[in-house]
Amino acid sequence: MTRSEAEEILQQTFKIACFYDEQWNTIDMILNGERVLLIEKTGFGKSLCFQFPAIILDGITVIFSPLIALMRDQVKKLNQLGIPARCVNSEQTEEENSKIIEAAKSGKIKILYIAPERQNNEEWMEATRQMNLSMVVVDEAHCISAWGHDFRPAFRRIINLVKLLPKGLPVLATTATATKQVEADIVQQMGGDLKIIRGNLMRDNFKLFVIKVQSEEEKLIWLGKNIEKLPGTGILYTGTRVDTEVYSRWFEFLNIPSMGYNAGLDSESRIAIEEGLMQNKWKCVISTNALGMGIDKPDIRFIIHTQIPQSPVHYYQEIGRAGRDGKPAYIILFYAPEDKRLPEAFIEGGRPSIHKYEKVISEIKKDLLGERELIKKTNLKQNQFRIIKADLMDQKIVREVTIDRSKKLEYVPGAPKLNTQIFEALRASKTDDLNQMIEYVETSQSRMNYLCNFLGDSTPNIAESCDNTGLKKIQVIVTDEWIQKIEDFHGQYFPILEVEKKGSNLVNGIASSYYGFSNVGTTLHRCKYENGGDYPDFLLKLTLKAFRKQYGQDPFDLILYVPPTKSGNLVKNFAIKISDILQIPISHQLIKHKVTKEQKNLENAYLKSDNVKEAFRYQNPDELFGKTILIIDDIFDSGATIKEIGRYLTKLGAFKIAPLTIAKTVGGDKL
Amino acid sequence: MNNEAAYWITLAHLPKWGYVKLNNLIIRFFHENNLSIEAFFQLSEQEWKSDYNLEYKDVEDLKKAKNDIPNHAFLAETLMNEGYELIPITSPLYSKTLKENLKYNAPSLLYVKGNTAILQEDSIAIVGSRNASALSLDFTDHIAKKAGEENKVVVSGFAKGVDLKALDSIIQYRGKSIIVLPQGIMTFGSGFRKYYQQIINGNVLVISTFFPKAPWQAELAMARNPIIYGLASEIYVAESSEKGGTWSGVIDGLRKNRKIFVRIPESYELTANPLLIQKGAIPVDLFGNRTPDTHLLSESEKPQAIKANNKKNPNNPQPTLFD
């Protein structure tokens, strides 16, 4: 097919007049059955490089993509053009996915987007035996490299698949962010005969700023004063889920229309927020970096980071979502010297200690076990276990097998010893990347050039649109008025305890503070574990304030408190004081009738929940029937204890059980 | 070979192509023309016809099969991900014993899991009835024990009776074993769970020659028998009736001059063991020891029977080009 013939079809089907040269080069190779790695910036039009050949080639094109939002978005656009495209992903019901897989088998779909994790699914694997496959696309191909910024173990299987595909079946791998090292890794993993097309990465419509601050409050103040002055709508990226909540509440407090987003939300909420973002419903969406990858919104006018990302690649990828329409976009990074602690902690804490690896290996050697059984046996946190599992699979020490439809981990006979040097090398490489990101803050050269150089694009363009090359530097001016606003905000901000569940009369509760905020955590620790005496009055005042915020004038019949494992009468005394002040009767009849371990020593939710199962009794159960109960504890961690008590009291006929605690932890808090 | 797995699956399961036809083709492209299987599938239809003397229907079969290679790539990836290995007949890992014994009837592709080195070790098979007598099971146990002591691998077919006894005994005596499945290797979940320790310790190898997802079928059980006999240098028969898999396997083995030992039954037993001994099998006692002065067979008859068979069925009818 000649270029002009192709462009005729392009006009008819995609309503686009012509290809860029690099697009056509790629498509030409694909149509000749070659394997191509395409590295082009966001907005270049990489998708067309597989969508076009997909409609030309006979059969179905399968696109492995880790981004559900992108799948949805592209499928919608293709369908509008009359191209039969679908996606299979975990947000759809199994019935929907089955229907789509069935349609793929019978040749009714030309383009199918699918998550790499689906290779573990039997129905999908069965279907792959019957499809007429025309091409395989590996989107976000940097995910296959452990040296990349977003390594995903599920991609390992895609690499193996690509190696097994017959010669002449076209394969396209695409990414917007691959350093030279990652590029080399992709080529090495996918096999030698991969042709590389690398475009330039310069985004000259970006206006880049770094705002140096001394504290978290300065960030809040600058944003409070200025975010509405920025043009259009945008995204505010925070470092943690808790921070998305804090910034959302702050904007709420200031009446700035915004919405919080994180990967922990249910899919319905996530879809609704993504749609809201597309429709400019809010000035900004506040999110962890879970949002935005693959969202094709052309007019994101600003992207602000309140937390320094782990590397220039992460940063380039995240800001890449702005200004796809080519019009100016504001790219702002806040940096306080202590900010680097969070990415440092990620790097340092990224891998569990070696003895935990050994423990997992030893259990797997003993028996064929599933993930849940292994987590229980090893007392590991689920996320730690998953890191270990991924590493052990990567090093070919264990593998995941299907036994009677359930997944088990199997020891690989004759497996090599655990290689810890590779962990050290990865850690060193990540530390180096972080230092380079901090260097971005400190550099006096063109910021865009700095990022492009890091990514291996040495095109000698000079971008002059940052605060080092002509734009005015931004400084934060703190006034008394804003200090007062911050204080007012802190005085009325309490974390919610999410415990509501079908079949339990437990309602969502409230804590007076996050554990790590101000001095709440350290005070609790001193009282609990260093004989520091009763919880002091400031905690009582704060907790009562939280109570009033959440429950207002709600009537309560009774106060109960969580009986202690080790810390004596601290919670009891605290609950008595609350009972005195609120004038709600207190009962001391909720007791532990079996010995439990301290929850904080158990690493995962399965063990915590097992630990407290059936552990509580109420001595006169009949008197709880129809009662509205306030249940008090000091620290809310996994919530397993409160949920178990809620379950038990519901069974005894309690009408409502409302939790109130002094603090709520966030992942990683040391108690 | 790893990257060629999809091609091998495609070739090995060409519908209605027997092993002989497949092996003839493999010898042509691999040994005579030095082509990889991938290169063979890249040839044009014309080349298939002219260089390989393939008929129209064969070319059509290959053309059709070629379209399935991408699909088999998915299957191959799943197999490898789950720790199964594919051993084509051209691989140095392929059992030499199997190749020598079955020649052109050797399966073109083995699906295995476990310690593949076992395939190159000295091996015996213990065969017999699904409803074996206590004596037969005793015999099986003794033979397995002896095999363990002599460091020989025990091949068995994972059926009830003698097969399972052979496996359990050799495991008990910490010897090595090959399980030859009457089904596709991916359908052996419970077995992999049961023999997990033995597999990861390198003492058990599981083999199947069938399509990986094929469920157990009587025909597959029959088709598996020659593989069991083929994988072993010596065959011990615990108990046979006058028909069925054991019987036909032994008869076939005798025709091919295989070393087959048959347990001498007690006088009250109703078995076809004496008949097999008459037909040339070597009689052994309950402990597997040869008994020169057997009352069942005169020494003069035995070699003659074998000689006669040899004349009718020369055991090496075609050149061996596999190695």
GROMACS .gro file of C-alpha atoms in nm, chain A residues 139-513:
model
  375
  139ASP     CA    1   0.129   0.003   2.494
  140GLU     CA    2   0.332   0.182   2.764
  141ALA     CA    3   0.615  -0.053   2.681
  142HIS     CA    4   0.843   0.104   2.944
  143CYS     CA    5   0.641  -0.102   3.194
  144ILE     CA    6   0.834  -0.410   3.084
  145SER     CA    7   1.160  -0.276   3.220
  146ALA     CA    8   1.252  -0.298   3.587
  147TRP     CA    9   1.475   0.002   3.516
  148GLY     CA   10   1.176   0.207   3.404
  149HIS     CA   11   0.967   0.424   3.631
  150ASP     CA   12   0.659   0.207   3.621
  151PHE     CA   13   0.765  -0.157   3.604
  152ARG     CA   14   0.471  -0.398   3.601
  153PRO     CA   15   0.536  -0.768   3.650
  154ALA     CA   16   0.234  -0.865   3.437
  155PHE     CA   17   0.423  -0.734   3.134
  156ARG     CA   18   0.677  -1.013   3.173
  157ARG     CA   19   0.428  -1.257   3.026
  158ILE     CA   20   0.361  -1.024   2.734
  159ILE     CA   21   0.732  -1.025   2.652
  160ASN     CA   22   0.738  -1.403   2.656
  161LEU     CA   23   0.434  -1.407   2.432
  162VAL     CA   24   0.592  -1.168   2.183
  163LYS     CA   25   0.898  -1.392   2.164
  164LEU     CA   26   0.677  -1.688   2.077
  165LEU     CA   27   0.475  -1.514   1.806
  166PRO     CA   28   0.563  -1.623   1.455
  167LYS     CA   29   0.787  -1.421   1.228
  168GLY     CA   30   0.589  -1.188   1.007
  169LEU     CA   31   0.319  -1.114   1.262
  170PRO     CA   32   0.359  -0.740   1.328
  171VAL     CA   33   0.432  -0.623   1.682
  172LEU     CA   34   0.432  -0.259   1.791
  173ALA     CA   35   0.561  -0.142   2.129
  174THR     CA   36   0.495   0.221   2.218
  175THR     CA   37   0.602   0.455   2.496
  176ALA     CA   38   0.639   0.824   2.559
  177THR     CA   39   0.904   0.787   2.823
  178ALA     CA   40   1.197   0.559   2.779
  179THR     CA   41   1.549   0.657   2.875
  180LYS     CA   42   1.829   0.506   2.668
  181GLN     CA   43   1.876   0.242   2.938
  182VAL     CA   44   1.507   0.144   2.930
  183GLU     CA   45   1.512   0.145   2.550
  184ALA     CA   46   1.806  -0.097   2.552
  185ASP     CA   47   1.630  -0.314   2.807
  186ILE     CA   48   1.312  -0.330   2.596
  187VAL     CA   49   1.511  -0.424   2.286
  188GLN     CA   50   1.703  -0.689   2.476
  189GLN     CA   51   1.388  -0.839   2.627
  190MET     CA   52   1.176  -0.834   2.314
  191GLY     CA   53   1.444  -0.990   2.100
  192GLY     CA   54   1.693  -0.837   1.861
  193ASP     CA   55   1.491  -0.773   1.547
  194LEU     CA   56   1.311  -0.472   1.687
  195LYS     CA   57   1.327  -0.150   1.481
  196ILE     CA   58   1.340   0.169   1.686
  197ILE     CA   59   1.175   0.498   1.597
  198ARG     CA   60   1.251   0.775   1.846
  199GLY     CA   61   1.103   1.122   1.809
  200ASN     CA   62   1.189   1.441   1.994
  201LEU     CA   63   1.030   1.496   2.332
  202MET     CA   64   1.027   1.876   2.350
  203ARG     CA   65   0.695   2.027   2.465
  204ASP     CA   66   0.738   2.393   2.380
  205ASN     CA   67   0.393   2.504   2.497
  206PHE     CA   68   0.482   2.431   2.861
  207LYS     CA   69   0.551   2.710   3.108
  208LEU     CA   70   0.755   2.545   3.380
  209PHE     CA   71   0.795   2.676   3.734
  210VAL     CA   72   0.946   2.553   4.057
  211ILE     CA   73   0.818   2.710   4.378
  212LYS     CA   74   1.056   2.661   4.670
  213VAL     CA   75   0.881   2.666   5.007
  214GLN     CA   76   0.969   2.591   5.369
  215SER     CA   77   0.656   2.406   5.479
  216GLU     CA   78   0.338   2.227   5.377
  217GLU     CA   79   0.139   2.532   5.493
  218GLU     CA   80   0.315   2.755   5.239
  219LYS     CA   81   0.197   2.527   4.962
  220LEU     CA   82  -0.160   2.541   5.093
  221ILE     CA   83  -0.142   2.920   5.117
  222TRP     CA   84  -0.002   2.975   4.766
  223LEU     CA   85  -0.260   2.743   4.615
  224GLY     CA   86  -0.541   2.901   4.817
  225LYS     CA   87  -0.443   3.243   4.691
  226ASN     CA   88  -0.358   3.159   4.331
  227ILE     CA   89  -0.513   2.846   4.192
  228GLU     CA   90  -0.820   3.026   4.068
  229LYS     CA   91  -0.601   3.276   3.885
  230LEU     CA   92  -0.458   3.001   3.665
  231PRO     CA   93  -0.631   2.963   3.327
  232GLY     CA   94  -0.876   2.680   3.263
  233THR     CA   95  -0.879   2.360   3.460
  234GLY     CA   96  -0.604   2.121   3.567
  235ILE     CA   97  -0.470   1.854   3.796
  236LEU     CA   98  -0.304   1.883   4.135
  237TYR     CA   99  -0.083   1.584   4.208
  238THR     CA  100  -0.004   1.500   4.570
  239GLY     CA  101   0.237   1.242   4.705
  240THR     CA  102  -0.007   1.032   4.906
  241ARG     CA  103  -0.375   0.943   4.923
  242VAL     CA  104  -0.405   1.119   5.257
  243ASP     CA  105  -0.275   1.436   5.097
  244THR     CA  106  -0.543   1.421   4.827
  245GLU     CA  107  -0.791   1.430   5.115
  246VAL     CA  108  -0.613   1.715   5.296
  247TYR     CA  109  -0.593   1.933   4.983
  248SER     CA  110  -0.952   1.854   4.887
  249ARG     CA  111  -1.072   1.956   5.231
  250TRP     CA  112  -0.864   2.274   5.213
  251PHE     CA  113  -1.017   2.375   4.880
  252GLU     CA  114  -1.358   2.285   5.016
  253PHE     CA  115  -1.287   2.509   5.315
  254LEU     CA  116  -1.200   2.791   5.071
  255ASN     CA  117  -1.496   2.718   4.841
  256ILE     CA  118  -1.273   2.635   4.547
  257PRO     CA  119  -1.446   2.376   4.326
  258SER     CA  120  -1.229   2.066   4.329
  259MET     CA  121  -1.250   1.688   4.356
  260GLY     CA  122  -1.024   1.429   4.516
  261TYR     CA  123  -0.925   1.113   4.329
  262ASN     CA  124  -0.712   0.813   4.411
  263ALA     CA  125  -0.672   0.450   4.307
  264GLY     CA  126  -0.854   0.337   4.621
  265LEU     CA  127  -1.189   0.471   4.497
  266ASP     CA  128  -1.445   0.236   4.348
  267SER     CA  129  -1.454   0.224   3.970
  268GLU     CA  130  -1.786   0.402   3.942
  269SER     CA  131  -1.650   0.704   4.131
  270ARG     CA  132  -1.331   0.700   3.930
  271ILE     CA  133  -1.519   0.700   3.601
  272ALA     CA  134  -1.747   0.979   3.722
  273ILE     CA  135  -1.449   1.191   3.828
  274GLU     CA  136  -1.266   1.129   3.501
  275GLU     CA  137  -1.577   1.238   3.313
  276GLY     CA  138  -1.608   1.543   3.536
  277LEU     CA  139  -1.249   1.630   3.455
  278MET     CA  140  -1.321   1.600   3.083
  279GLN     CA  141  -1.620   1.833   3.124
  280ASN     CA  142  -1.426   2.090   3.329
  281LYS     CA  143  -1.660   2.045   3.625
  282TRP     CA  144  -1.399   2.161   3.875
  283LYS     CA  145  -1.109   2.399   3.881
  284CYS     CA  146  -0.889   2.104   3.955
  285VAL     CA  147  -0.887   1.736   4.037
  286ILE     CA  148  -0.659   1.649   4.327
  287SER     CA  149  -0.502   1.313   4.280
  288THR     CA  150  -0.218   1.075   4.332
  289ASN     CA  151  -0.045   0.985   4.008
  290ALA     CA  152  -0.315   0.720   3.952
  291LEU     CA  153  -0.509   0.976   3.750
  292GLY     CA  154  -0.445   1.097   3.403
  293MET     CA  155  -0.225   0.841   3.235
  294GLY     CA  156  -0.392   0.780   2.905
  295ILE     CA  157  -0.670   1.035   2.952
  296ASP     CA  158  -0.698   1.215   2.624
  297LYS     CA  159  -0.807   1.557   2.743
  298PRO     CA  160  -0.652   1.812   2.509
  299ASP     CA  161  -0.695   2.121   2.725
  300ILE     CA  162  -0.550   2.049   3.067
  301ARG     CA  163  -0.417   2.398   3.132
  302PHE     CA  164  -0.212   2.335   3.443
  303ILE     CA  165  -0.048   2.054   3.632
  304ILE     CA  166   0.078   2.120   3.982
  305HIS     CA  167   0.282   1.882   4.197
  306THR     CA  168   0.274   1.940   4.573
  307GLN     CA  169   0.531   1.662   4.614
  308ILE     CA  170   0.847   1.600   4.419
  309PRO     CA  171   0.819   1.288   4.201
  310GLN     CA  172   1.073   1.007   4.223
  311SER     CA  173   1.250   1.086   3.899
  312PRO     CA  174   1.251   1.317   3.597
  313VAL     CA  175   1.084   1.035   3.399
  314HIS     CA  176   0.792   1.021   3.640
  315TYR     CA  177   0.770   1.398   3.623
  316TYR     CA  178   0.785   1.416   3.243
  317GLN     CA  179   0.520   1.147   3.217
  318GLU     CA  180   0.287   1.318   3.463
  319ILE     CA  181   0.317   1.668   3.321
  320GLY     CA  182   0.288   1.520   2.972
  321ARG     CA  183  -0.086   1.509   3.021
  322ALA     CA  184  -0.110   1.891   3.006
  323GLY     CA  185  -0.160   2.103   2.695
  324ARG     CA  186  -0.202   1.829   2.439
  325ASP     CA  187  -0.378   2.087   2.222
  326GLY     CA  188  -0.048   2.275   2.188
  327LYS     CA  189  -0.175   2.582   2.374
  328PRO     CA  190   0.014   2.714   2.679
  329ALA     CA  191   0.001   2.503   2.992
  330TYR     CA  192   0.135   2.588   3.340
  331ILE     CA  193   0.356   2.327   3.496
  332ILE     CA  194   0.432   2.397   3.861
  333LEU     CA  195   0.638   2.196   4.107
  334PHE     CA  196   0.647   2.276   4.480
  335TYR     CA  197   0.956   2.181   4.670
  336ALA     CA  198   1.033   2.198   5.041
  337PRO     CA  199   1.364   2.046   5.154
  338GLU     CA  200   1.191   1.775   5.361
  339ASP     CA  201   0.984   1.666   5.059
  340LYS     CA  202   1.257   1.434   4.942
  341ARG     CA  203   1.195   1.214   5.248
  342LEU     CA  204   0.882   1.062   5.094
  343PRO     CA  205   1.047   0.937   4.772
  344GLU     CA  206   1.350   0.838   4.977
  345ALA     CA  207   1.125   0.630   5.199
  346PHE     CA  208   0.971   0.472   4.889
  347ILE     CA  209   1.316   0.381   4.763
  348GLU     CA  210   1.445   0.258   5.098
  349GLY     CA  211   1.124   0.079   5.195
  350GLY     CA  212   1.054  -0.036   4.842
  351ARG     CA  213   1.172  -0.388   4.921
  352PRO     CA  214   1.114  -0.598   5.230
  353SER     CA  215   1.416  -0.729   5.420
  354ILE     CA  216   1.596  -1.034   5.284
  355HIS     CA  217   1.484  -1.264   5.565
  356LYS     CA  218   1.124  -1.207   5.458
  357TYR     CA  219   1.218  -1.329   5.111
  358GLU     CA  220   1.378  -1.636   5.266
  359LYS     CA  221   1.067  -1.699   5.473
  360VAL     CA  222   0.847  -1.693   5.165
  361ILE     CA  223   1.084  -1.922   4.972
  362SER     CA  224   1.094  -2.169   5.258
  363GLU     CA  225   0.712  -2.186   5.283
  364ILE     CA  226   0.678  -2.232   4.907
  365LYS     CA  227   0.933  -2.513   4.915
  366LYS     CA  228   0.722  -2.693   5.174
  367ASP     CA  229   0.389  -2.687   4.993
  368LEU     CA  230   0.194  -2.562   4.694
  369LEU     CA  231   0.010  -2.267   4.843
  370GLY     CA  232  -0.198  -1.973   4.725
  371GLU     CA  233  -0.128  -1.609   4.800
  372ARG     CA  234  -0.371  -1.584   5.088
  373GLU     CA  235  -0.236  -1.894   5.263
  374LEU     CA  236   0.119  -1.770   5.218
  375ILE     CA  237   0.040  -1.425   5.355
  376LYS     CA  238  -0.106  -1.587   5.663
  377LYS     CA  239   0.183  -1.828   5.707
  378THR     CA  240   0.448  -1.562   5.670
  379ASN     CA  241   0.272  -1.279   5.857
  380LEU     CA  242   0.359  -1.035   5.581
  381LYS     CA  243   0.169  -0.731   5.463
  382GLN     CA  244  -0.009  -0.799   5.135
  383ASN     CA  245   0.184  -0.535   4.943
  384GLN     CA  246   0.516  -0.659   5.084
  385PHE     CA  247   0.423  -1.012   4.990
  386ARG     CA  248   0.340  -0.902   4.637
  387ILE     CA  249   0.675  -0.730   4.597
  388ILE     CA  250   0.850  -1.046   4.715
  389LYS     CA  251   0.639  -1.261   4.487
  390ALA     CA  252   0.712  -1.041   4.185
  391ASP     CA  253   1.086  -1.042   4.259
  392LEU     CA  254   1.098  -1.418   4.314
  393MET     CA  255   0.910  -1.473   3.989
  394ASP     CA  256   1.140  -1.233   3.812
  395GLN     CA  257   1.442  -1.425   3.936
  396LYS     CA  258   1.279  -1.752   3.833
  397ILE     CA  259   1.283  -1.888   4.187
  398VAL     CA  260   0.908  -1.939   4.200
  399ARG     CA  261   0.631  -1.937   3.945
  400GLU     CA  262   0.256  -1.909   3.957
  401VAL     CA  263   0.068  -2.218   3.842
  402THR     CA  264  -0.299  -2.303   3.809
  403ILE     CA  265  -0.409  -2.608   4.002
  404ASP     CA  266  -0.776  -2.692   3.961
  405ARG     CA  267  -0.852  -2.332   3.864
  406SER     CA  268  -0.682  -2.170   4.160
  407LYS     CA  269  -0.346  -1.996   4.156
  408LYS     CA  270  -0.062  -2.146   4.358
  409LEU     CA  271   0.303  -2.057   4.391
  410GLU     CA  272   0.544  -2.329   4.296
  411TYR     CA  273   0.915  -2.355   4.364
  412VAL     CA  274   1.118  -2.388   4.044
  413PRO     CA  275   1.330  -2.704   4.067
  414GLY     CA  276   1.698  -2.616   4.063
  415ALA     CA  277   1.620  -2.246   4.102
  416PRO     CA  278   1.910  -2.004   4.153
  417LYS     CA  279   1.976  -1.842   4.491
  418LEU     CA  280   1.808  -1.511   4.563
  419ASN     CA  281   2.013  -1.239   4.396
  420THR     CA  282   2.017  -0.940   4.627
  421GLN     CA  283   2.274  -0.751   4.425
  422ILE     CA  284   2.012  -0.664   4.168
  423PHE     CA  285   1.806  -0.501   4.445
  424GLU     CA  286   2.106  -0.292   4.545
  425ALA     CA  287   2.163  -0.191   4.184
  426LEU     CA  288   1.798  -0.092   4.140
  427ARG     CA  289   1.805   0.104   4.464
  428ALA     CA  290   2.119   0.287   4.359
  429SER     CA  291   1.966   0.365   4.022
  430LYS     CA  292   1.650   0.500   4.186
  431THR     CA  293   1.847   0.713   4.431
  432ASP     CA  294   2.038   0.853   4.138
  433ASP     CA  295   1.712   0.933   3.957
  434LEU     CA  296   1.579   1.110   4.266
  435ASN     CA  297   1.895   1.318   4.289
  436GLN     CA  298   1.848   1.412   3.927
  437MET     CA  299   1.492   1.517   4.004
  438ILE     CA  300   1.615   1.736   4.288
  439GLU     CA  301   1.872   1.873   4.047
  440TYR     CA  302   1.575   1.979   3.829
  441VAL     CA  303   1.463   2.201   4.117
  442GLU     CA  304   1.808   2.352   4.155
  443THR     CA  305   1.909   2.381   3.791
  444SER     CA  306   1.954   2.721   3.633
  445GLN     CA  307   1.924   2.591   3.276
  446SER     CA  308   1.611   2.548   3.063
  447ARG     CA  309   1.390   2.308   3.257
  448MET     CA  310   1.242   2.144   2.946
  449ASN     CA  311   1.590   2.086   2.806
  450TYR     CA  312   1.691   1.933   3.135
  451LEU     CA  313   1.404   1.681   3.119
  452CYS     CA  314   1.459   1.598   2.751
  453ASN     CA  315   1.829   1.539   2.808
  454PHE     CA  316   1.749   1.306   3.092
  455LEU     CA  317   1.518   1.109   2.865
  456GLY     CA  318   1.784   1.064   2.603
  457ASP     CA  319   1.652   1.325   2.361
  458SER     CA  320   1.944   1.547   2.280
  459THR     CA  321   1.776   1.736   1.996
  460PRO     CA  322   1.942   2.078   2.021
  461ASN     CA  323   1.617   2.275   2.058
  462ILE     CA  324   1.618   2.542   2.319
  463ALA     CA  325   1.294   2.588   2.505
  464GLU     CA  326   1.273   2.928   2.669
  465SER     CA  327   0.957   2.905   2.867
  466CYS     CA  328   1.044   2.846   3.228
  467ASP     CA  329   1.137   3.044   3.532
  468ASN     CA  330   1.506   2.998   3.444
  469THR     CA  331   1.471   3.130   3.092
  470GLY     CA  332   1.266   3.446   3.104
  471LEU     CA  333   0.950   3.375   3.307
  472LYS     CA  334   0.925   3.541   3.646
  473LYS     CA  335   1.009   3.317   3.943
  474ILE     CA  336   0.722   3.253   4.184
  475GLN     CA  337   0.758   3.320   4.555
  476VAL     CA  338   0.514   3.252   4.834
  477ILE     CA  339   0.411   3.546   5.047
  478VAL     CA  340   0.265   3.444   5.382
  479THR     CA  341   0.028   3.691   5.549
  480ASP     CA  342  -0.139   3.685   5.894
  481GLU     CA  343  -0.476   3.650   5.726
  482TRP     CA  344  -0.370   3.326   5.560
  483ILE     CA  345  -0.200   3.191   5.873
  484GLN     CA  346  -0.533   3.237   6.050
  485LYS     CA  347  -0.716   3.058   5.770
  486ILE     CA  348  -0.480   2.764   5.799
  487GLU     CA  349  -0.536   2.747   6.177
  488ASP     CA  350  -0.912   2.760   6.130
  489PHE     CA  351  -0.885   2.481   5.876
  490HIS     CA  352  -0.682   2.255   6.106
  491GLY     CA  353  -0.931   2.309   6.389
  492GLN     CA  354  -1.219   2.164   6.193
  493TYR     CA  355  -1.059   1.884   5.996
  494PHE     CA  356  -1.108   1.527   6.114
  495PRO     CA  357  -1.043   1.199   5.929
  496ILE     CA  358  -1.337   0.971   5.860
  497LEU     CA  359  -1.327   0.605   5.971
  498GLU     CA  360  -1.479   0.410   5.686
  499VAL     CA  361  -1.633   0.096   5.832
  500GLU     CA  362  -1.986   0.082   5.692
  501LYS     CA  363  -2.068  -0.256   5.549
  502LYS     CA  364  -2.384  -0.436   5.442
  503GLY     CA  365  -2.529  -0.646   5.719
  504SER     CA  366  -2.363  -0.451   6.000
  505ASN     CA  367  -2.520  -0.162   6.191
  506LEU     CA  368  -2.180   0.000   6.221
  507VAL     CA  369  -2.173   0.353   6.074
  508ASN     CA  370  -1.872   0.548   5.948
  509GLY     CA  371  -1.698   0.709   6.242
  510ILE     CA  372  -1.450   0.984   6.305
  511ALA     CA  373  -1.103   1.037   6.450
  512SER     CA  374  -0.969   1.357   6.599
  513SER     CA  375  -0.658   1.348   6.383
   0.00000   0.00000   0.00000
